[in-house]
Coordinates of N, CA and C in Angstrom, one line a residue:
X1 N 41.1 -30.4 3.9 CA 42.1 -31.4 4.2 C 43.5 -30.7 4.0
X2 N 44.4 -31.1 4.9 CA 45.8 -30.6 4.7 C 46.6 -31.6 3.8
X3 N 47.8 -31.2 3.6 CA 48.6 -32.0 2.6 C 48.7 -33.5 3.1
X4 N 49.0 -33.7 4.4 CA 49.1 -35.1 4.9 C 47.8 -35.9 4.7
X5 N 46.7 -35.3 5.0 CA 45.4 -35.9 4.8 C 45.1 -36.2 3.3
X6 N 45.5 -35.3 2.4 CA 45.4 -35.6 1.0 C 46.3 -36.7 0.5
X7 N 47.5 -36.7 1.0 CA 48.4 -37.9 0.6 C 47.8 -39.2 1.1
X8 N 47.3 -39.2 2.3 CA 46.6 -40.5 2.8 C 45.4 -40.8 2.0
X9 N 44.6 -39.8 1.6 CA 43.4 -40.1 0.8 C 43.7 -40.8 -0.5
X10 N 44.7 -40.2 -1.2 CA 45.0 -40.7 -2.5 C 45.8 -42.0 -2.4
X11 N 46.6 -42.1 -1.4 CA 47.3 -43.4 -1.2 C 46.4 -44.5 -1.0
X12 N 45.4 -44.3 -0.1 CA 44.4 -45.4 0.2 C 43.5 -45.7 -1.1
X13 N 43.2 -44.6 -1.8 CA 42.5 -44.8 -3.1 C 43.2 -45.7 -4.0
X14 N 44.5 -45.7 -4.0 CA 45.4 -46.5 -4.9 C 45.7 -47.8 -4.3
X15 N 45.2 -48.1 -3.0 CA 45.4 -49.3 -2.3 C 46.9 -49.5 -2.1
X16 N 47.6 -48.5 -1.7 CA 49.0 -48.6 -1.4 C 49.3 -48.5 0.1
X17 N 50.3 -49.2 0.6 CA 50.7 -49.0 1.9 C 51.6 -47.8 1.9
X18 N 52.0 -47.3 3.1 CA 52.9 -46.2 3.2 C 54.3 -46.7 2.7
X19 N 54.6 -47.9 2.9 CA 55.9 -48.4 2.4 C 55.9 -48.5 0.9
X20 N 54.8 -48.9 0.3 CA 54.7 -49.0 -1.1 C 54.8 -47.6 -1.8
X21 N 54.1 -46.7 -1.2 CA 54.1 -45.3 -1.7 C 55.5 -44.7 -1.6
X22 N 56.2 -45.0 -0.4 CA 57.5 -44.5 -0.2 C 58.5 -45.1 -1.3
X23 N 58.3 -46.4 -1.5 CA 59.2 -47.0 -2.5 C 58.9 -46.4 -3.9
X24 N 57.7 -46.2 -4.3 CA 57.3 -45.7 -5.6 C 57.8 -44.3 -5.8
X25 N 57.8 -43.5 -4.7 CA 58.2 -42.1 -4.7 C 59.7 -41.9 -4.4
X26 N 60.4 -43.0 -4.1 CA 61.8 -42.9 -3.7 C 62.0 -42.2 -2.4
X27 N 61.1 -42.4 -1.5 CA 61.1 -41.9 -0.1 C 61.0 -43.0 0.9
X28 N 61.3 -42.7 2.1 CA 61.2 -43.8 3.1 C 59.7 -43.9 3.6
X29 N 59.4 -45.0 4.2 CA 58.1 -45.2 4.8 C 57.9 -44.2 5.9
X30 N 58.9 -44.0 6.8 CA 58.7 -43.1 7.9 C 58.5 -41.6 7.4
X31 N 59.1 -41.3 6.3 CA 58.8 -40.0 5.7 C 57.3 -39.8 5.3
X32 N 56.8 -40.8 4.6 CA 55.4 -40.8 4.2 C 54.5 -40.8 5.4
X33 N 54.8 -41.6 6.4 CA 54.0 -41.6 7.7 C 54.0 -40.2 8.3
X34 N 55.2 -39.6 8.4 CA 55.3 -38.3 9.0 C 54.6 -37.2 8.2
X35 N 54.6 -37.3 6.9 CA 53.8 -36.4 6.1 C 52.3 -36.5 6.4
X36 N 51.9 -37.8 6.4 CA 50.4 -38.1 6.6 C 50.0 -37.6 8.0
X37 N 50.8 -37.8 9.0 CA 50.5 -37.4 10.3 C 50.6 -35.8 10.6
X38 N 51.2 -35.2 9.6 CA 51.4 -33.7 9.7 C 52.6 -33.3 10.6
X39 N 53.4 -34.3 10.9 CA 54.6 -34.0 11.7 C 55.7 -33.3 10.8
X40 N 55.7 -33.5 9.5 CA 56.6 -32.9 8.6 C 55.8 -32.5 7.3
X41 N 56.4 -31.6 6.6 CA 55.7 -31.1 5.4 C 56.7 -31.4 4.2
X42 N 56.3 -32.1 3.2 CA 57.2 -32.3 2.0 C 57.5 -31.1 1.3
X43 N 58.7 -31.0 0.8 CA 59.1 -29.8 0.0 C 58.6 -30.0 -1.4
X44 N 58.8 -29.1 -2.3 CA 58.2 -29.2 -3.6 C 58.7 -30.4 -4.4
X45 N 59.9 -30.7 -4.3 CA 60.5 -31.9 -5.0 C 59.9 -33.2 -4.4
X46 N 59.8 -33.3 -3.1 CA 59.2 -34.5 -2.5 C 57.7 -34.6 -2.9
X47 N 57.0 -33.5 -2.9 CA 55.6 -33.4 -3.3 C 55.4 -33.9 -4.7
X48 N 56.3 -33.5 -5.6 CA 56.2 -33.9 -7.0 C 56.5 -35.4 -7.1
X49 N 57.4 -36.0 -6.4 CA 57.6 -37.4 -6.4 C 56.4 -38.2 -5.9
X50 N 55.8 -37.7 -4.8 CA 54.6 -38.4 -4.2 C 53.5 -38.3 -5.2
X51 N 53.2 -37.1 -5.8 CA 52.1 -36.9 -6.7 C 52.3 -37.8 -7.9
X52 N 53.5 -37.9 -8.4 CA 53.7 -38.8 -9.6 C 53.4 -40.2 -9.2
X53 N 53.8 -40.7 -8.1 CA 53.6 -42.1 -7.6 C 52.1 -42.3 -7.4
X54 N 51.4 -41.3 -7.0 CA 49.9 -41.4 -6.8 C 49.1 -41.1 -8.1
X55 N 49.7 -40.6 -9.1 CA 49.0 -40.3 -10.4 C 48.1 -39.1 -10.3
X56 N 48.5 -38.1 -9.4 CA 47.7 -36.9 -9.3 C 48.7 -35.7 -9.6
X57 N 48.1 -34.6 -9.7 CA 48.9 -33.4 -9.9 C 49.5 -32.9 -8.6
X58 N 50.7 -32.3 -8.5 CA 51.2 -31.8 -7.3 C 50.3 -30.9 -6.5
X59 N 49.6 -30.0 -7.3 CA 48.8 -29.0 -6.7 C 47.5 -29.7 -6.0
X60 N 47.2 -30.9 -6.4 CA 46.1 -31.5 -5.7 C 46.4 -32.0 -4.3
X61 N 47.7 -31.9 -3.9 CA 48.1 -32.3 -2.6 C 48.3 -31.1 -1.7
X62 N 48.0 -29.9 -2.2 CA 48.2 -28.7 -1.5 C 46.9 -27.9 -1.5
X63 N 46.5 -27.4 -0.3 CA 45.4 -26.5 -0.3 C 45.9 -25.1 -0.1
X64 N 45.4 -24.2 -1.0 CA 45.8 -22.8 -1.0 C 44.9 -22.1 -0.1
X65 N 45.5 -21.3 0.8 CA 44.7 -20.6 1.8 C 44.0 -19.4 1.1
X66 N 42.7 -19.4 1.1 CA 41.9 -18.2 0.6 C 41.0 -18.0 1.8
X67 N 41.4 -17.1 2.6 CA 40.6 -16.8 3.9 C 39.7 -15.7 3.8
X68 N 39.7 -14.9 2.8 CA 38.9 -13.7 2.7 C 38.5 -13.4 1.3
X69 N 37.5 -12.5 1.1 CA 37.1 -12.0 -0.2 C 38.3 -11.4 -0.9
X70 N 39.1 -10.7 -0.2 CA 40.3 -10.0 -0.7 C 41.2 -11.1 -1.3
X71 N 41.4 -12.2 -0.6 CA 42.3 -13.2 -1.1 C 41.7 -13.8 -2.4
X72 N 40.4 -14.1 -2.4 CA 39.7 -14.6 -3.6 C 39.8 -13.7 -4.7
X73 N 39.7 -12.4 -4.5 CA 39.8 -11.4 -5.5 C 41.2 -11.4 -6.1
X74 N 42.2 -11.6 -5.3 CA 43.6 -11.7 -5.8 C 43.7 -12.9 -6.8
X75 N 43.1 -14.0 -6.4 CA 43.2 -15.2 -7.3 C 42.4 -14.8 -8.6
X76 N 41.3 -14.2 -8.5 CA 40.6 -13.8 -9.7 C 41.4 -12.8 -10.6
X77 N 42.1 -11.9 -10.0 CA 42.9 -11.0 -10.8 C 44.0 -11.8 -11.5
X78 N 44.6 -12.8 -10.9 CA 45.6 -13.6 -11.5 C 44.9 -14.4 -12.7
X79 N 43.7 -14.9 -12.5 CA 43.0 -15.6 -13.6 C 42.7 -14.6 -14.8
X80 N 42.4 -13.4 -14.4 CA 42.2 -12.4 -15.5 C 43.5 -12.2 -16.3
X81 N 44.6 -12.0 -15.6 CA 45.9 -11.8 -16.3 C 46.3 -13.0 -17.1
X82 N 46.1 -14.2 -16.6 CA 46.7 -15.4 -17.3 C 45.7 -16.0 -18.2
X83 N 44.4 -15.9 -18.0 CA 43.4 -16.6 -18.8 C 42.3 -15.8 -19.4
X84 N 42.2 -14.5 -19.1 CA 41.2 -13.7 -19.6 C 39.8 -13.8 -18.9
X85 N 39.8 -14.3 -17.7 CA 38.6 -14.3 -16.9 C 38.2 -12.9 -16.5
X86 N 37.0 -12.4 -16.9 CA 36.7 -11.1 -16.6 C 35.3 -11.0 -16.0
X87 N 35.0 -10.0 -15.1 CA 33.7 -9.9 -14.5 C 32.7 -9.2 -15.4
X88 N 31.4 -9.6 -15.2 CA 30.3 -9.0 -15.9 C 29.5 -8.1 -14.9
X89 N 28.7 -7.3 -15.5 CA 27.9 -6.3 -14.7 C 27.0 -7.1 -13.7
X90 N 26.5 -8.3 -14.1 CA 25.5 -9.0 -13.3 C 26.2 -9.8 -12.2
X91 N 27.6 -9.7 -12.1 CA 28.3 -10.5 -11.1 C 28.8 -11.8 -11.6
X92 N 28.5 -12.2 -12.8 CA 29.0 -13.5 -13.3 C 30.4 -13.2 -13.9
X93 N 31.0 -14.3 -14.4 CA 32.3 -14.2 -15.0 C 32.3 -14.8 -16.4
X94 N 33.1 -14.3 -17.3 CA 33.2 -14.8 -18.6 C 34.7 -14.8 -19.0
X95 N 35.0 -15.6 -20.0 CA 36.3 -15.7 -20.6 C 36.4 -14.8 -21.8
X96 N 37.4 -13.9 -21.8 CA 37.6 -13.1 -23.0 C 38.3 -14.0 -24.0
X97 N 37.6 -14.4 -25.1 CA 38.2 -15.3 -26.1 C 39.5 -14.8 -26.7
X98 N 39.8 -13.6 -26.7 CA 41.0 -13.0 -27.3 C 42.2 -13.1 -26.3
X99 N 42.0 -13.5 -25.1 CA 43.1 -13.6 -24.1 C 44.0 -14.8 -24.3
X100 N 45.2 -14.6 -23.9 CA 46.1 -15.8 -24.0 C 45.6 -16.9 -23.1
X101 N 45.7 -18.1 -23.5 CA 45.2 -19.3 -22.7 C 43.7 -19.3 -22.5
X102 N 42.9 -18.5 -23.2 CA 41.5 -18.5 -23.0 C 40.9 -19.9 -23.4
X103 N 41.4 -20.4 -24.5 CA 40.9 -21.7 -24.9 C 41.2 -22.8 -23.9
X104 N 42.3 -22.8 -23.3 CA 42.6 -23.8 -22.3 C 41.7 -23.7 -21.1
X105 N 41.4 -22.5 -20.6 CA 40.5 -22.3 -19.5 C 39.1 -22.7 -19.9
X106 N 38.7 -22.4 -21.1 CA 37.3 -22.8 -21.6 C 37.2 -24.3 -21.6
X107 N 38.2 -25.0 -22.1 CA 38.2 -26.5 -22.1 C 38.1 -27.0 -20.7
X108 N 38.9 -26.5 -19.8 CA 39.0 -27.0 -18.5 C 37.6 -26.8 -17.8
X109 N 37.0 -25.6 -18.0 CA 35.7 -25.4 -17.4 C 34.6 -26.3 -18.0
X110 N 34.7 -26.6 -19.2 CA 33.7 -27.5 -19.9 C 33.9 -28.9 -19.3
X111 N 35.1 -29.3 -19.1 CA 35.4 -30.6 -18.5 C 34.8 -30.7 -17.1
X112 N 35.0 -29.6 -16.3 CA 34.5 -29.5 -15.0 C 33.0 -29.6 -15.0
X113 N 32.3 -28.9 -15.9 CA 30.8 -28.9 -16.0 C 30.4 -30.4 -16.2
X114 N 31.1 -31.1 -17.1 CA 30.7 -32.4 -17.4 C 30.9 -33.3 -16.2
X115 N 32.0 -33.1 -15.5 CA 32.2 -34.0 -14.3 C 31.1 -33.7 -13.2
X116 N 30.8 -32.4 -13.1 CA 29.7 -32.0 -12.1 C 28.4 -32.6 -12.5
X117 N 28.1 -32.6 -13.8 CA 26.9 -33.2 -14.3 C 26.8 -34.7 -14.0
X118 N 28.0 -35.4 -14.2 CA 28.0 -36.9 -13.9 C 27.8 -37.1 -12.4
X119 N 28.4 -36.2 -11.6 CA 28.2 -36.3 -10.2 C 26.7 -36.2 -9.8
X120 N 26.1 -35.2 -10.4 CA 24.7 -34.9 -10.1 C 23.7 -36.0 -10.5
X121 N 24.1 -36.7 -11.7 CA 23.3 -37.8 -12.2 C 23.6 -39.1 -11.4
X122 N 24.6 -39.1 -10.6 CA 25.0 -40.3 -9.9 C 25.9 -41.2 -10.7
X123 N 26.4 -40.7 -11.8 CA 27.3 -41.5 -12.6 C 28.7 -41.5 -12.1
X124 N 28.9 -40.6 -11.1 CA 30.2 -40.4 -10.5 C 30.0 -40.2 -9.0
X125 N 30.8 -40.9 -8.2 CA 30.7 -40.7 -6.7 C 31.5 -39.5 -6.3
X126 N 31.3 -39.1 -5.1 CA 32.0 -37.9 -4.5 C 33.5 -38.2 -4.5
X127 N 33.8 -39.5 -4.2 CA 35.3 -39.9 -4.2 C 35.9 -39.9 -5.6
X128 N 35.1 -40.3 -6.6 CA 35.6 -40.3 -7.9 C 35.7 -38.9 -8.4
X129 N 34.8 -38.0 -8.0 CA 34.9 -36.6 -8.4 C 36.2 -36.0 -7.8
X130 N 36.5 -36.2 -6.6 CA 37.7 -35.7 -5.9 C 38.9 -36.3 -6.7
X131 N 38.9 -37.5 -7.0 CA 40.0 -38.1 -7.8 C 40.1 -37.5 -9.2
X132 N 39.0 -37.2 -9.8 CA 39.0 -36.5 -11.1 C 39.6 -35.2 -11.0
X133 N 39.3 -34.4 -10.0 CA 39.8 -33.1 -9.7 C 41.3 -33.2 -9.5
X134 N 41.8 -34.2 -8.8 CA 43.2 -34.3 -8.5 C 44.0 -34.7 -9.7
X135 N 43.5 -35.5 -10.6 CA 44.2 -35.9 -11.7 C 44.0 -35.1 -13.0
X136 N 43.3 -34.0 -12.8 CA 42.9 -33.2 -14.0 C 44.2 -32.7 -14.7
X137 N 44.2 -33.0 -16.0 CA 45.3 -32.6 -16.8 C 44.7 -31.9 -18.0
X138 N 44.9 -30.6 -18.1 CA 44.3 -29.8 -19.2 C 45.4 -29.2 -20.0

């Protein structure tokens, strides 16, 4: 999903009209409509206003392009630097507990595991899971 589709998804989940979302975000209804249609792209400030009005994180409204293994490896290198995520000989990943922010990543992954378990048990719908991911605050 692109940014416009994500805005529409979360707006409808909140049962808001485009006008109501625009008002809550301090933007016009035509602006919201144009974002949802993909005619325009909100800048970072507009995205923050929209995400706040929707109760989701700004990053949940943006899809980062990872088109290759090289791109994915770049993200993993960043996670290594910032959170201590390191590769193992068997191809798995682990968190170096001595790394800065390791506890934060560990807590986030544990919350993710719990949400996936709820989804697998049927205690959470796919839509609820997407909403959980969007609103994740760790």
